[in-house]
């Protein structure tokens, strides 16, 4: 693989094609996984509008997202009155089960005391004592998408979860990181329930963001884990924690309830899926279901079929840290060489990446590092750079606005790993087939400079012939 270069210095003064997404956006996604929730950005209208557009384009769903609409005056003098009015109005008009408040750069730069504002709101509005209100500090000038998601989940745990003196047999919690799509969460639920266990997902995007057609309009999130279910998480037997960025929320949950945590850094890949299935078998006391054994057999067979096409392929990956780790680990398992792993933020999980170069950067860094790559794996914002250097792009993560069904992609467990294996493997296979056909069409023969690994035009193989 060569010498690993950790976090090379970037000479750029600014991100020219950003990979990073903000903390408030991550918090909003977490709140959307709670049933009848209203995410509220404490900031200007513009802060909310941009985040709203990105989520709508990715999920192709109506996204409930409100703002305290701070202007120049309230930004300077303080935004408490805007916040109180927004919360009261939302409660009166929509009666949500939970309001999730995420700060933005405007309020964080001002230095607003959110804990103090929460206490003041409770003192001034005793009639709203039953309203579940979660505040999350999510400055968009630091951290990133995963940090905001984690802050929101941690806030929900601290505000809603209740300790329990009894344990419900078979009930387990799942803290599902933001790198899991609604399709991933649904697949994970299916795996867990096949062992006779009853999972409570926090958040549960599979019920709220997987696509529904309600009979009546609702201004809040539709579906997701209920506030009552969240409150009962203290009675679970164990908590499955998926993703490094969920450690803080897991610690808060364990501290509050004494429910033990079982950590999974990824659920993509044969070994990772084996560990999940083994853990569920131990928790339930049941043998592994026959359907999971069949899924494992087909995955192993698919890995055998596909490893020829992965071997020695050079791949650049640019994703959120935990998804970046899951994908690069899977590619390394398949024998590919990850020549560059680019993350939008610095996190602990980057130290475990198997890649020749690991750096915190943006899509323009990917463009520089991936010029001789066989494939780029990133979100839809990477398409222009990939086109400029003539390298195919496999879309993953968020946002993915130029493909249908982005939110329903499955990459976890045996079945999800198998689908990812075939998706990427077919890109390599198609490129080789196109290359061969193009070479024969122009009379190219072995030894005439058109062997694999050399560019070959304006088609998918890059051949300049003709």
GROMACS .gro file of C-alpha atoms in nm:
model
  466
    1UNK     CA    1   0.000   0.000   0.000
    2UNK     CA    2   0.294   0.233   0.049
    3UNK     CA    3   0.372   0.479   0.322
    4UNK     CA    4   0.064   0.618   0.491
    5UNK     CA    5   0.060   0.997   0.494
    6UNK     CA    6  -0.155   1.119   0.780
    7UNK     CA    7  -0.326   1.455   0.744
    8UNK     CA    8  -0.106   1.630   0.486
    9UNK     CA    9  -0.113   2.009   0.506
   10UNK     CA   10  -0.349   2.183   0.265
   11UNK     CA   11  -0.223   2.513   0.128
   12UNK     CA   12  -0.572   2.640   0.044
   13UNK     CA   13  -0.703   2.938   0.238
   14UNK     CA   14  -1.065   2.834   0.176
   15UNK     CA   15  -1.272   2.532   0.073
   16UNK     CA   16  -1.343   2.573  -0.298
   17UNK     CA   17  -1.578   2.276  -0.338
   18UNK     CA   18  -1.694   2.195   0.016
   19UNK     CA   19  -1.740   1.843   0.145
   20UNK     CA   20  -1.837   1.955   0.494
   21UNK     CA   21  -2.197   1.995   0.611
   22UNK     CA   22  -2.291   2.195   0.918
   23UNK     CA   23  -2.374   2.091   1.273
   24UNK     CA   24  -2.730   2.235   1.269
   25UNK     CA   25  -2.813   2.025   0.963
   26UNK     CA   26  -2.698   1.710   1.144
   27UNK     CA   27  -2.907   1.803   1.447
   28UNK     CA   28  -3.212   1.862   1.226
   29UNK     CA   29  -3.178   1.512   1.075
   30UNK     CA   30  -3.160   1.357   1.421
   31UNK     CA   31  -3.473   1.543   1.535
   32UNK     CA   32  -3.655   1.429   1.218
   33UNK     CA   33  -3.619   1.070   1.341
   34UNK     CA   34  -3.855   1.142   1.632
   35UNK     CA   35  -4.230   1.115   1.573
   36UNK     CA   36  -4.425   1.443   1.576
   37UNK     CA   37  -4.111   1.650   1.623
   38UNK     CA   38  -4.043   2.003   1.498
   39UNK     CA   39  -3.676   2.097   1.446
   40UNK     CA   40  -3.617   2.467   1.512
   41UNK     CA   41  -3.306   2.657   1.402
   42UNK     CA   42  -3.221   2.940   1.640
   43UNK     CA   43  -3.082   3.184   1.385
   44UNK     CA   44  -3.161   3.372   1.068
   45UNK     CA   45  -3.400   3.257   0.797
   46UNK     CA   46  -3.114   3.198   0.555
   47UNK     CA   47  -2.951   2.943   0.786
   48UNK     CA   48  -3.269   2.737   0.775
   49UNK     CA   49  -3.343   2.779   0.404
   50UNK     CA   50  -3.014   2.629   0.284
   51UNK     CA   51  -3.038   2.328   0.514
   52UNK     CA   52  -3.400   2.272   0.418
   53UNK     CA   53  -3.320   2.268   0.045
   54UNK     CA   54  -3.043   2.011   0.092
   55UNK     CA   55  -3.263   1.772   0.291
   56UNK     CA   56  -3.557   1.809   0.052
   57UNK     CA   57  -3.339   1.736  -0.251
   58UNK     CA   58  -3.186   1.428  -0.091
   59UNK     CA   59  -3.496   1.264   0.057
   60UNK     CA   60  -3.752   1.410  -0.190
   61UNK     CA   61  -3.990   1.453   0.101
   62UNK     CA   62  -4.157   1.746   0.276
   63UNK     CA   63  -3.921   1.846   0.558
   64UNK     CA   64  -4.059   2.025   0.866
   65UNK     CA   65  -3.803   2.283   0.974
   66UNK     CA   66  -3.871   2.614   1.148
   67UNK     CA   67  -3.659   2.917   1.236
   68UNK     CA   68  -3.654   3.184   1.505
   69UNK     CA   69  -3.590   3.434   1.221
   70UNK     CA   70  -3.336   3.649   1.400
   71UNK     CA   71  -3.256   3.982   1.234
   72UNK     CA   72  -2.974   4.234   1.287
   73UNK     CA   73  -3.128   4.383   1.602
   74UNK     CA   74  -3.201   4.053   1.778
   75UNK     CA   75  -2.857   3.923   1.680
   76UNK     CA   76  -2.691   4.213   1.863
   77UNK     CA   77  -2.929   4.251   2.159
   78UNK     CA   78  -3.007   3.882   2.210
   79UNK     CA   79  -3.253   3.639   2.058
   80UNK     CA   80  -3.443   3.504   2.358
   81UNK     CA   81  -3.769   3.678   2.267
   82UNK     CA   82  -3.751   3.534   1.914
   83UNK     CA   83  -3.692   3.189   2.060
   84UNK     CA   84  -3.976   3.209   2.311
   85UNK     CA   85  -4.220   3.338   2.051
   86UNK     CA   86  -4.121   3.065   1.803
   87UNK     CA   87  -4.161   2.785   2.058
   88UNK     CA   88  -4.497   2.916   2.180
   89UNK     CA   89  -4.627   2.959   1.824
   90UNK     CA   90  -4.517   2.613   1.717
   91UNK     CA   91  -4.678   2.459   2.025
   92UNK     CA   92  -5.007   2.644   1.973
   93UNK     CA   93  -5.037   2.574   1.600
   94UNK     CA   94  -4.887   2.227   1.562
   95UNK     CA   95  -4.886   2.068   1.912
   96UNK     CA   96  -4.566   1.869   1.850
   97UNK     CA   97  -4.455   1.593   2.085
   98UNK     CA   98  -4.106   1.742   2.090
   99UNK     CA   99  -3.939   2.063   1.974
  100UNK     CA  100  -3.569   2.032   1.898
  101UNK     CA  101  -3.380   2.362   1.907
  102UNK     CA  102  -3.045   2.376   1.727
  103UNK     CA  103  -2.828   2.684   1.747
  104UNK     CA  104  -2.653   2.833   1.443
  105UNK     CA  105  -2.350   3.051   1.381
  106UNK     CA  106  -2.553   3.364   1.447
  107UNK     CA  107  -2.648   3.274   1.804
  108UNK     CA  108  -2.321   3.097   1.884
  109UNK     CA  109  -2.110   3.390   1.768
  110UNK     CA  110  -2.323   3.619   1.983
  111UNK     CA  111  -2.255   3.381   2.273
  112UNK     CA  112  -2.617   3.319   2.372
  113UNK     CA  113  -2.658   3.125   2.698
  114UNK     CA  114  -2.877   2.841   2.576
  115UNK     CA  115  -2.893   2.666   2.914
  116UNK     CA  116  -3.001   2.995   3.072
  117UNK     CA  117  -3.259   3.054   2.799
  118UNK     CA  118  -3.399   2.706   2.854
  119UNK     CA  119  -3.436   2.772   3.228
  120UNK     CA  120  -3.589   3.113   3.164
  121UNK     CA  121  -3.840   2.967   2.919
  122UNK     CA  122  -3.950   2.707   3.173
  123UNK     CA  123  -3.991   2.973   3.442
  124UNK     CA  124  -4.191   3.206   3.219
  125UNK     CA  125  -4.413   2.936   3.066
  126UNK     CA  126  -4.534   2.702   3.342
  127UNK     CA  127  -4.837   2.611   3.131
  128UNK     CA  128  -4.600   2.441   2.885
  129UNK     CA  129  -4.434   2.221   3.146
  130UNK     CA  130  -4.549   1.909   2.959
  131UNK     CA  131  -4.381   2.016   2.634
  132UNK     CA  132  -4.064   1.820   2.559
  133UNK     CA  133  -3.803   2.075   2.463
  134UNK     CA  134  -3.446   1.980   2.365
  135UNK     CA  135  -3.168   2.236   2.317
  136UNK     CA  136  -2.851   2.144   2.128
  137UNK     CA  137  -2.548   2.367   2.088
  138UNK     CA  138  -2.453   2.326   1.722
  139UNK     CA  139  -2.231   2.611   1.595
  140UNK     CA  140  -2.192   2.580   1.221
  141UNK     CA  141  -1.846   2.737   1.226
  142UNK     CA  142  -1.693   2.436   1.403
  143UNK     CA  143  -1.737   2.061   1.393
  144UNK     CA  144  -1.956   1.908   1.128
  145UNK     CA  145  -2.263   1.704   1.040
  146UNK     CA  146  -2.182   1.412   1.272
  147UNK     CA  147  -2.115   1.646   1.565
  148UNK     CA  148  -2.454   1.814   1.530
  149UNK     CA  149  -2.631   1.479   1.498
  150UNK     CA  150  -2.455   1.355   1.811
  151UNK     CA  151  -2.538   1.670   2.006
  152UNK     CA  152  -2.908   1.638   1.921
  153UNK     CA  153  -2.926   1.269   2.017
  154UNK     CA  154  -2.740   1.341   2.341
  155UNK     CA  155  -2.985   1.622   2.419
  156UNK     CA  156  -3.282   1.392   2.355
  157UNK     CA  157  -3.135   1.126   2.585
  158UNK     CA  158  -3.075   1.376   2.865
  159UNK     CA  159  -3.419   1.536   2.835
  160UNK     CA  160  -3.651   1.243   2.759
  161UNK     CA  161  -3.505   0.907   2.870
  162UNK     CA  162  -3.616   0.792   3.216
  163UNK     CA  163  -3.430   0.550   3.446
  164UNK     CA  164  -3.614   0.227   3.517
  165UNK     CA  165  -3.599  -0.019   3.805
  166UNK     CA  166  -3.733  -0.299   3.584
  167UNK     CA  167  -3.600  -0.452   3.263
  168UNK     CA  168  -3.815  -0.551   2.967
  169UNK     CA  169  -3.683  -0.884   2.840
  170UNK     CA  170  -3.590  -0.872   2.473
  171UNK     CA  171  -3.601  -0.493   2.447
  172UNK     CA  172  -3.279  -0.333   2.321
  173UNK     CA  173  -3.183   0.021   2.225
  174UNK     CA  174  -3.006   0.115   1.904
  175UNK     CA  175  -2.829   0.451   1.878
  176UNK     CA  176  -2.820   0.476   1.500
  177UNK     CA  177  -2.555   0.713   1.364
  178UNK     CA  178  -2.620   0.960   1.084
  179UNK     CA  179  -2.420   0.745   0.840
  180UNK     CA  180  -2.706   0.493   0.845
  181UNK     CA  181  -2.970   0.568   0.582
  182UNK     CA  182  -3.341   0.503   0.648
  183UNK     CA  183  -3.292   0.187   0.441
  184UNK     CA  184  -3.002   0.082   0.665
  185UNK     CA  185  -3.213   0.134   0.978
  186UNK     CA  186  -3.495  -0.075   0.832
  187UNK     CA  187  -3.251  -0.354   0.741
  188UNK     CA  188  -3.103  -0.343   1.090
  189UNK     CA  189  -3.451  -0.362   1.242
  190UNK     CA  190  -3.526  -0.670   1.029
  191UNK     CA  191  -3.204  -0.840   1.144
  192UNK     CA  192  -3.267  -0.764   1.512
  193UNK     CA  193  -3.633  -0.871   1.503
  194UNK     CA  194  -3.536  -1.200   1.336
  195UNK     CA  195  -3.383  -1.293   1.675
  196UNK     CA  196  -3.709  -1.218   1.856
  197UNK     CA  197  -3.577  -0.892   2.001
  198UNK     CA  198  -3.768  -0.561   2.015
  199UNK     CA  199  -3.547  -0.268   1.911
  200UNK     CA  200  -3.597   0.100   1.994
  201UNK     CA  201  -3.403   0.312   1.746
  202UNK     CA  202  -3.292   0.662   1.833
  203UNK     CA  203  -3.339   0.831   1.596
  204UNK     CA  204  -3.559   0.615   1.373
  205UNK     CA  205  -3.532   0.759   1.021
  206UNK     CA  206  -3.674   0.440   0.866
  207UNK     CA  207  -4.023   0.536   0.985
  208UNK     CA  208  -4.006   0.908   0.907
  209UNK     CA  209  -3.779   0.956   0.603
  210UNK     CA  210  -3.830   0.644   0.393
  211UNK     CA  211  -4.120   0.790   0.193
  212UNK     CA  212  -4.487   0.797   0.292
  213UNK     CA  213  -4.814   0.934   0.159
  214UNK     CA  214  -5.019   1.055   0.459
  215UNK     CA  215  -5.395   1.098   0.436
  216UNK     CA  216  -5.378   1.442   0.595
  217UNK     CA  217  -5.114   1.714   0.601
  218UNK     CA  218  -4.902   1.730   0.914
  219UNK     CA  219  -4.664   2.014   0.994
  220UNK     CA  220  -4.440   1.797   1.215
  221UNK     CA  221  -4.231   1.490   1.137
  222UNK     CA  222  -4.444   1.191   1.040
  223UNK     CA  223  -4.331   0.865   1.195
  224UNK     CA  224  -4.015   0.785   1.384
  225UNK     CA  225  -3.950   0.677   1.740
  226UNK     CA  226  -4.212   0.814   1.978
  227UNK     CA  227  -4.136   1.020   2.286
  228UNK     CA  228  -4.291   0.741   2.495
  229UNK     CA  229  -4.055   0.484   2.343
  230UNK     CA  230  -3.754   0.707   2.408
  231UNK     CA  231  -3.862   0.748   2.770
  232UNK     CA  232  -3.874   0.368   2.808
  233UNK     CA  233  -3.516   0.312   2.684
  234UNK     CA  234  -3.401   0.285   3.046
  235UNK     CA  235  -3.579  -0.051   3.071
  236UNK     CA  236  -3.382  -0.213   2.787
  237UNK     CA  237  -3.137  -0.501   2.827
  238UNK     CA  238  -2.860  -0.341   2.622
  239UNK     CA  239  -2.781  -0.056   2.382
  240UNK     CA  240  -2.622  -0.114   2.041
  241UNK     CA  241  -2.414   0.192   1.953
  242UNK     CA  242  -2.344   0.232   1.581
  243UNK     CA  243  -2.073   0.479   1.488
  244UNK     CA  244  -1.790   0.656   1.668
  245UNK     CA  245  -1.984   0.984   1.681
  246UNK     CA  246  -2.254   0.821   1.895
  247UNK     CA  247  -2.019   0.749   2.186
  248UNK     CA  248  -2.112   1.067   2.374
  249UNK     CA  249  -2.485   0.993   2.348
  250UNK     CA  250  -2.417   0.633   2.454
  251UNK     CA  251  -2.224   0.752   2.759
  252UNK     CA  252  -2.509   0.984   2.854
  253UNK     CA  253  -2.762   0.701   2.817
  254UNK     CA  254  -2.553   0.456   3.019
  255UNK     CA  255  -2.489   0.713   3.291
  256UNK     CA  256  -2.860   0.788   3.321
  257UNK     CA  257  -2.998   0.434   3.301
  258UNK     CA  258  -2.714   0.186   3.371
  259UNK     CA  259  -2.807   0.004   3.049
  260UNK     CA  260  -2.483  -0.143   2.911
  261UNK     CA  261  -2.352  -0.028   2.574
  262UNK     CA  262  -2.220  -0.251   2.295
  263UNK     CA  263  -2.019  -0.052   2.040
  264UNK     CA  264  -1.997  -0.117   1.664
  265UNK     CA  265  -1.764   0.100   1.458
  266UNK     CA  266  -1.918  -0.032   1.135
  267UNK     CA  267  -2.183  -0.276   1.013
  268UNK     CA  268  -2.060  -0.304   0.653
  269UNK     CA  269  -1.843  -0.604   0.568
  270UNK     CA  270  -1.837  -0.975   0.644
  271UNK     CA  271  -1.648  -0.959   0.973
  272UNK     CA  272  -1.854  -0.663   1.099
  273UNK     CA  273  -2.181  -0.836   1.008
  274UNK     CA  274  -2.065  -1.156   1.176
  275UNK     CA  275  -1.997  -0.966   1.498
  276UNK     CA  276  -2.344  -0.807   1.491
  277UNK     CA  277  -2.517  -1.141   1.432
  278UNK     CA  278  -2.309  -1.312   1.701
  279UNK     CA  279  -2.395  -1.035   1.951
  280UNK     CA  280  -2.768  -1.060   1.875
  281UNK     CA  281  -2.758  -1.438   1.913
  282UNK     CA  282  -2.597  -1.399   2.257
  283UNK     CA  283  -2.845  -1.129   2.366
  284UNK     CA  284  -3.148  -1.331   2.257
  285UNK     CA  285  -3.021  -1.677   2.345
  286UNK     CA  286  -3.137  -1.794   2.003
  287UNK     CA  287  -2.947  -1.957   1.715
  288UNK     CA  288  -2.882  -1.756   1.399
  289UNK     CA  289  -3.191  -1.768   1.172
  290UNK     CA  290  -3.163  -1.969   0.852
  291UNK     CA  291  -3.226  -1.663   0.632
  292UNK     CA  292  -2.921  -1.485   0.777
  293UNK     CA  293  -2.710  -1.795   0.720
  294UNK     CA  294  -2.824  -1.795   0.356
  295UNK     CA  295  -2.745  -1.424   0.325
  296UNK     CA  296  -2.397  -1.487   0.462
  297UNK     CA  297  -2.338  -1.765   0.210
  298UNK     CA  298  -2.439  -1.543  -0.083
  299UNK     CA  299  -2.216  -1.261   0.047
  300UNK     CA  300  -1.915  -1.493   0.073
  301UNK     CA  301  -1.986  -1.623  -0.278
  302UNK     CA  302  -2.023  -1.266  -0.406
  303UNK     CA  303  -1.690  -1.171  -0.248
  304UNK     CA  304  -1.529  -1.467  -0.424
  305UNK     CA  305  -1.686  -1.368  -0.756
  306UNK     CA  306  -1.604  -1.000  -0.721
  307UNK     CA  307  -1.257  -0.988  -0.571
  308UNK     CA  308  -1.098  -1.022  -0.917
  309UNK     CA  309  -1.245  -0.686  -1.015
  310UNK     CA  310  -1.146  -0.512  -0.690
  311UNK     CA  311  -0.790  -0.637  -0.673
  312UNK     CA  312  -0.531  -0.357  -0.705
  313UNK     CA  313  -0.796  -0.100  -0.797
  314UNK     CA  314  -0.705   0.252  -0.681
  315UNK     CA  315  -0.994   0.428  -0.510
  316UNK     CA  316  -1.041   0.771  -0.351
  317UNK     CA  317  -1.314   0.810  -0.088
  318UNK     CA  318  -1.458   1.136   0.048
  319UNK     CA  319  -1.739   1.097   0.303
  320UNK     CA  320  -1.842   1.181   0.659
  321UNK     CA  321  -1.594   1.019   0.903
  322UNK     CA  322  -1.790   0.712   1.019
  323UNK     CA  323  -1.918   0.631   0.670
  324UNK     CA  324  -1.566   0.695   0.540
  325UNK     CA  325  -1.432   0.436   0.784
  326UNK     CA  326  -1.698   0.179   0.693
  327UNK     CA  327  -1.641   0.216   0.318
  328UNK     CA  328  -1.260   0.225   0.323
  329UNK     CA  329  -1.251  -0.079   0.553
  330UNK     CA  330  -1.481  -0.270   0.317
  331UNK     CA  331  -1.271  -0.175   0.013
  332UNK     CA  332  -0.953  -0.285   0.189
  333UNK     CA  333  -1.121  -0.615   0.277
  334UNK     CA  334  -1.190  -0.665  -0.095
  335UNK     CA  335  -0.826  -0.610  -0.193
  336UNK     CA  336  -0.860  -0.258  -0.335
  337UNK     CA  337  -0.611   0.018  -0.256
  338UNK     CA  338  -0.760   0.331  -0.102
  339UNK     CA  339  -0.516   0.593  -0.228
  340UNK     CA  340  -0.696   0.883  -0.057
  341UNK     CA  341  -0.948   0.914   0.226
  342UNK     CA  342  -1.079   1.268   0.265
  343UNK     CA  343  -1.292   1.368   0.565
  344UNK     CA  344  -1.470   1.700   0.621
  345UNK     CA  345  -1.371   1.707   0.990
  346UNK     CA  346  -1.106   1.571   1.223
  347UNK     CA  347  -1.232   1.283   1.439
  348UNK     CA  348  -1.083   0.992   1.631
  349UNK     CA  349  -1.202   0.733   1.378
  350UNK     CA  350  -0.966   0.871   1.112
  351UNK     CA  351  -0.673   0.717   1.298
  352UNK     CA  352  -0.806   0.372   1.207
  353UNK     CA  353  -0.843   0.432   0.833
  354UNK     CA  354  -0.660   0.203   0.592
  355UNK     CA  355  -0.555   0.449   0.322
  356UNK     CA  356  -0.235   0.576   0.161
  357UNK     CA  357  -0.332   0.937   0.232
  358UNK     CA  358  -0.576   1.053   0.497
  359UNK     CA  359  -0.664   1.421   0.513
  360UNK     CA  360  -0.927   1.668   0.626
  361UNK     CA  361  -1.029   1.855   0.315
  362UNK     CA  362  -1.286   1.912   0.044
  363UNK     CA  363  -1.378   1.790  -0.305
  364UNK     CA  364  -1.101   1.992  -0.469
  365UNK     CA  365  -0.850   1.790  -0.262
  366UNK     CA  366  -1.015   1.473  -0.389
  367UNK     CA  367  -0.978   1.602  -0.743
  368UNK     CA  368  -0.605   1.651  -0.687
  369UNK     CA  369  -0.546   1.316  -0.515
  370UNK     CA  370  -0.762   1.103  -0.746
  371UNK     CA  371  -0.618   1.189  -1.089
  372UNK     CA  372  -0.486   0.836  -1.142
  373UNK     CA  373  -0.766   0.660  -0.949
  374UNK     CA  374  -1.002   0.400  -1.090
  375UNK     CA  375  -1.298   0.525  -0.886
  376UNK     CA  376  -1.414   0.804  -0.655
  377UNK     CA  377  -1.669   0.734  -0.381
  378UNK     CA  378  -1.844   1.046  -0.254
  379UNK     CA  379  -2.175   1.232  -0.248
  380UNK     CA  380  -2.337   1.412  -0.542
  381UNK     CA  381  -2.129   1.726  -0.485
  382UNK     CA  382  -1.827   1.533  -0.611
  383UNK     CA  383  -1.967   1.483  -0.961
  384UNK     CA  384  -1.811   1.791  -1.125
  385UNK     CA  385  -1.460   1.716  -1.001
  386UNK     CA  386  -1.490   1.350  -1.102
  387UNK     CA  387  -1.603   1.455  -1.450
  388UNK     CA  388  -1.314   1.700  -1.487
  389UNK     CA  389  -1.050   1.434  -1.422
  390UNK     CA  390  -1.240   1.158  -1.604
  391UNK     CA  391  -1.280   0.923  -1.307
  392UNK     CA  392  -1.612   0.742  -1.242
  393UNK     CA  393  -1.807   0.845  -0.931
  394UNK     CA  394  -1.998   0.605  -0.708
  395UNK     CA  395  -2.243   0.810  -0.505
  396UNK     CA  396  -2.282   0.747  -0.134
  397UNK     CA  397  -2.375   0.950   0.171
  398UNK     CA  398  -2.566   1.275   0.190
  399UNK     CA  399  -2.659   1.465  -0.020
  400UNK     CA  400  -2.742   1.243  -0.316
  401UNK     CA  401  -2.982   1.458  -0.515
  402UNK     CA  402  -2.921   1.328  -0.869
  403UNK     CA  403  -3.038   0.972  -0.806
  404UNK     CA  404  -3.375   0.831  -0.701
  405UNK     CA  405  -3.409   0.627  -0.382
  406UNK     CA  406  -3.105   0.782  -0.211
  407UNK     CA  407  -3.254   0.743   0.135
  408UNK     CA  408  -3.338   0.376   0.084
  409UNK     CA  409  -2.988   0.253  -0.006
  410UNK     CA  410  -2.878  -0.037   0.215
  411UNK     CA  411  -2.511  -0.098   0.300
  412UNK     CA  412  -2.529  -0.277   0.637
  413UNK     CA  413  -2.547  -0.644   0.725
  414UNK     CA  414  -2.485  -0.933   0.488
  415UNK     CA  415  -2.745  -0.818   0.237
  416UNK     CA  416  -2.637  -0.453   0.236
  417UNK     CA  417  -2.268  -0.544   0.206
  418UNK     CA  418  -2.352  -0.771  -0.086
  419UNK     CA  419  -2.539  -0.490  -0.262
  420UNK     CA  420  -2.249  -0.248  -0.214
  421UNK     CA  421  -2.006  -0.512  -0.339
  422UNK     CA  422  -2.206  -0.560  -0.659
  423UNK     CA  423  -2.271  -0.188  -0.716
  424UNK     CA  424  -1.903  -0.096  -0.709
  425UNK     CA  425  -1.789  -0.422  -0.871
  426UNK     CA  426  -2.024  -0.363  -1.164
  427UNK     CA  427  -1.870  -0.020  -1.220
  428UNK     CA  428  -1.528  -0.182  -1.255
  429UNK     CA  429  -1.667  -0.461  -1.472
  430UNK     CA  430  -1.855  -0.219  -1.697
  431UNK     CA  431  -1.545  -0.003  -1.739
  432UNK     CA  432  -1.337  -0.303  -1.840
  433UNK     CA  433  -1.603  -0.425  -2.085
  434UNK     CA  434  -1.637  -0.079  -2.239
  435UNK     CA  435  -1.260  -0.062  -2.266
  436UNK     CA  436  -1.238  -0.398  -2.444
  437UNK     CA  437  -1.521  -0.318  -2.686
  438UNK     CA  438  -1.379   0.025  -2.760
  439UNK     CA  439  -1.034  -0.121  -2.819
  440UNK     CA  440  -1.166  -0.386  -3.062
  441UNK     CA  441  -1.379  -0.129  -3.245
  442UNK     CA  442  -1.065   0.075  -3.321
  443UNK     CA  443  -0.847  -0.224  -3.401
  444UNK     CA  444  -0.642  -0.205  -3.081
  445UNK     CA  445  -0.446  -0.518  -2.990
  446UNK     CA  446  -0.249  -0.617  -2.683
  447UNK     CA  447   0.081  -0.433  -2.676
  448UNK     CA  448  -0.036  -0.127  -2.872
  449UNK     CA  449  -0.063   0.100  -2.568
  450UNK     CA  450  -0.426   0.031  -2.474
  451UNK     CA  451  -0.376  -0.214  -2.190
  452UNK     CA  452  -0.576  -0.181  -1.870
  453UNK     CA  453  -0.464   0.112  -1.662
  454UNK     CA  454  -0.404   0.345  -1.958
  455UNK     CA  455  -0.668   0.594  -2.059
  456UNK     CA  456  -0.853   0.518  -2.376
  457UNK     CA  457  -1.100   0.810  -2.482
  458UNK     CA  458  -1.412   1.011  -2.445
  459UNK     CA  459  -1.627   0.714  -2.342
  460UNK     CA  460  -1.624   0.565  -1.996
  461UNK     CA  461  -1.273   0.435  -2.056
  462UNK     CA  462  -1.139   0.770  -2.172
  463UNK     CA  463  -1.008   0.656  -2.512
  464UNK     CA  464  -0.896   0.939  -2.741
  465UNK     CA  465  -0.905   0.718  -3.050
  466UNK     CA  466  -1.125   0.848  -3.327
   0.00000   0.00000   0.00000
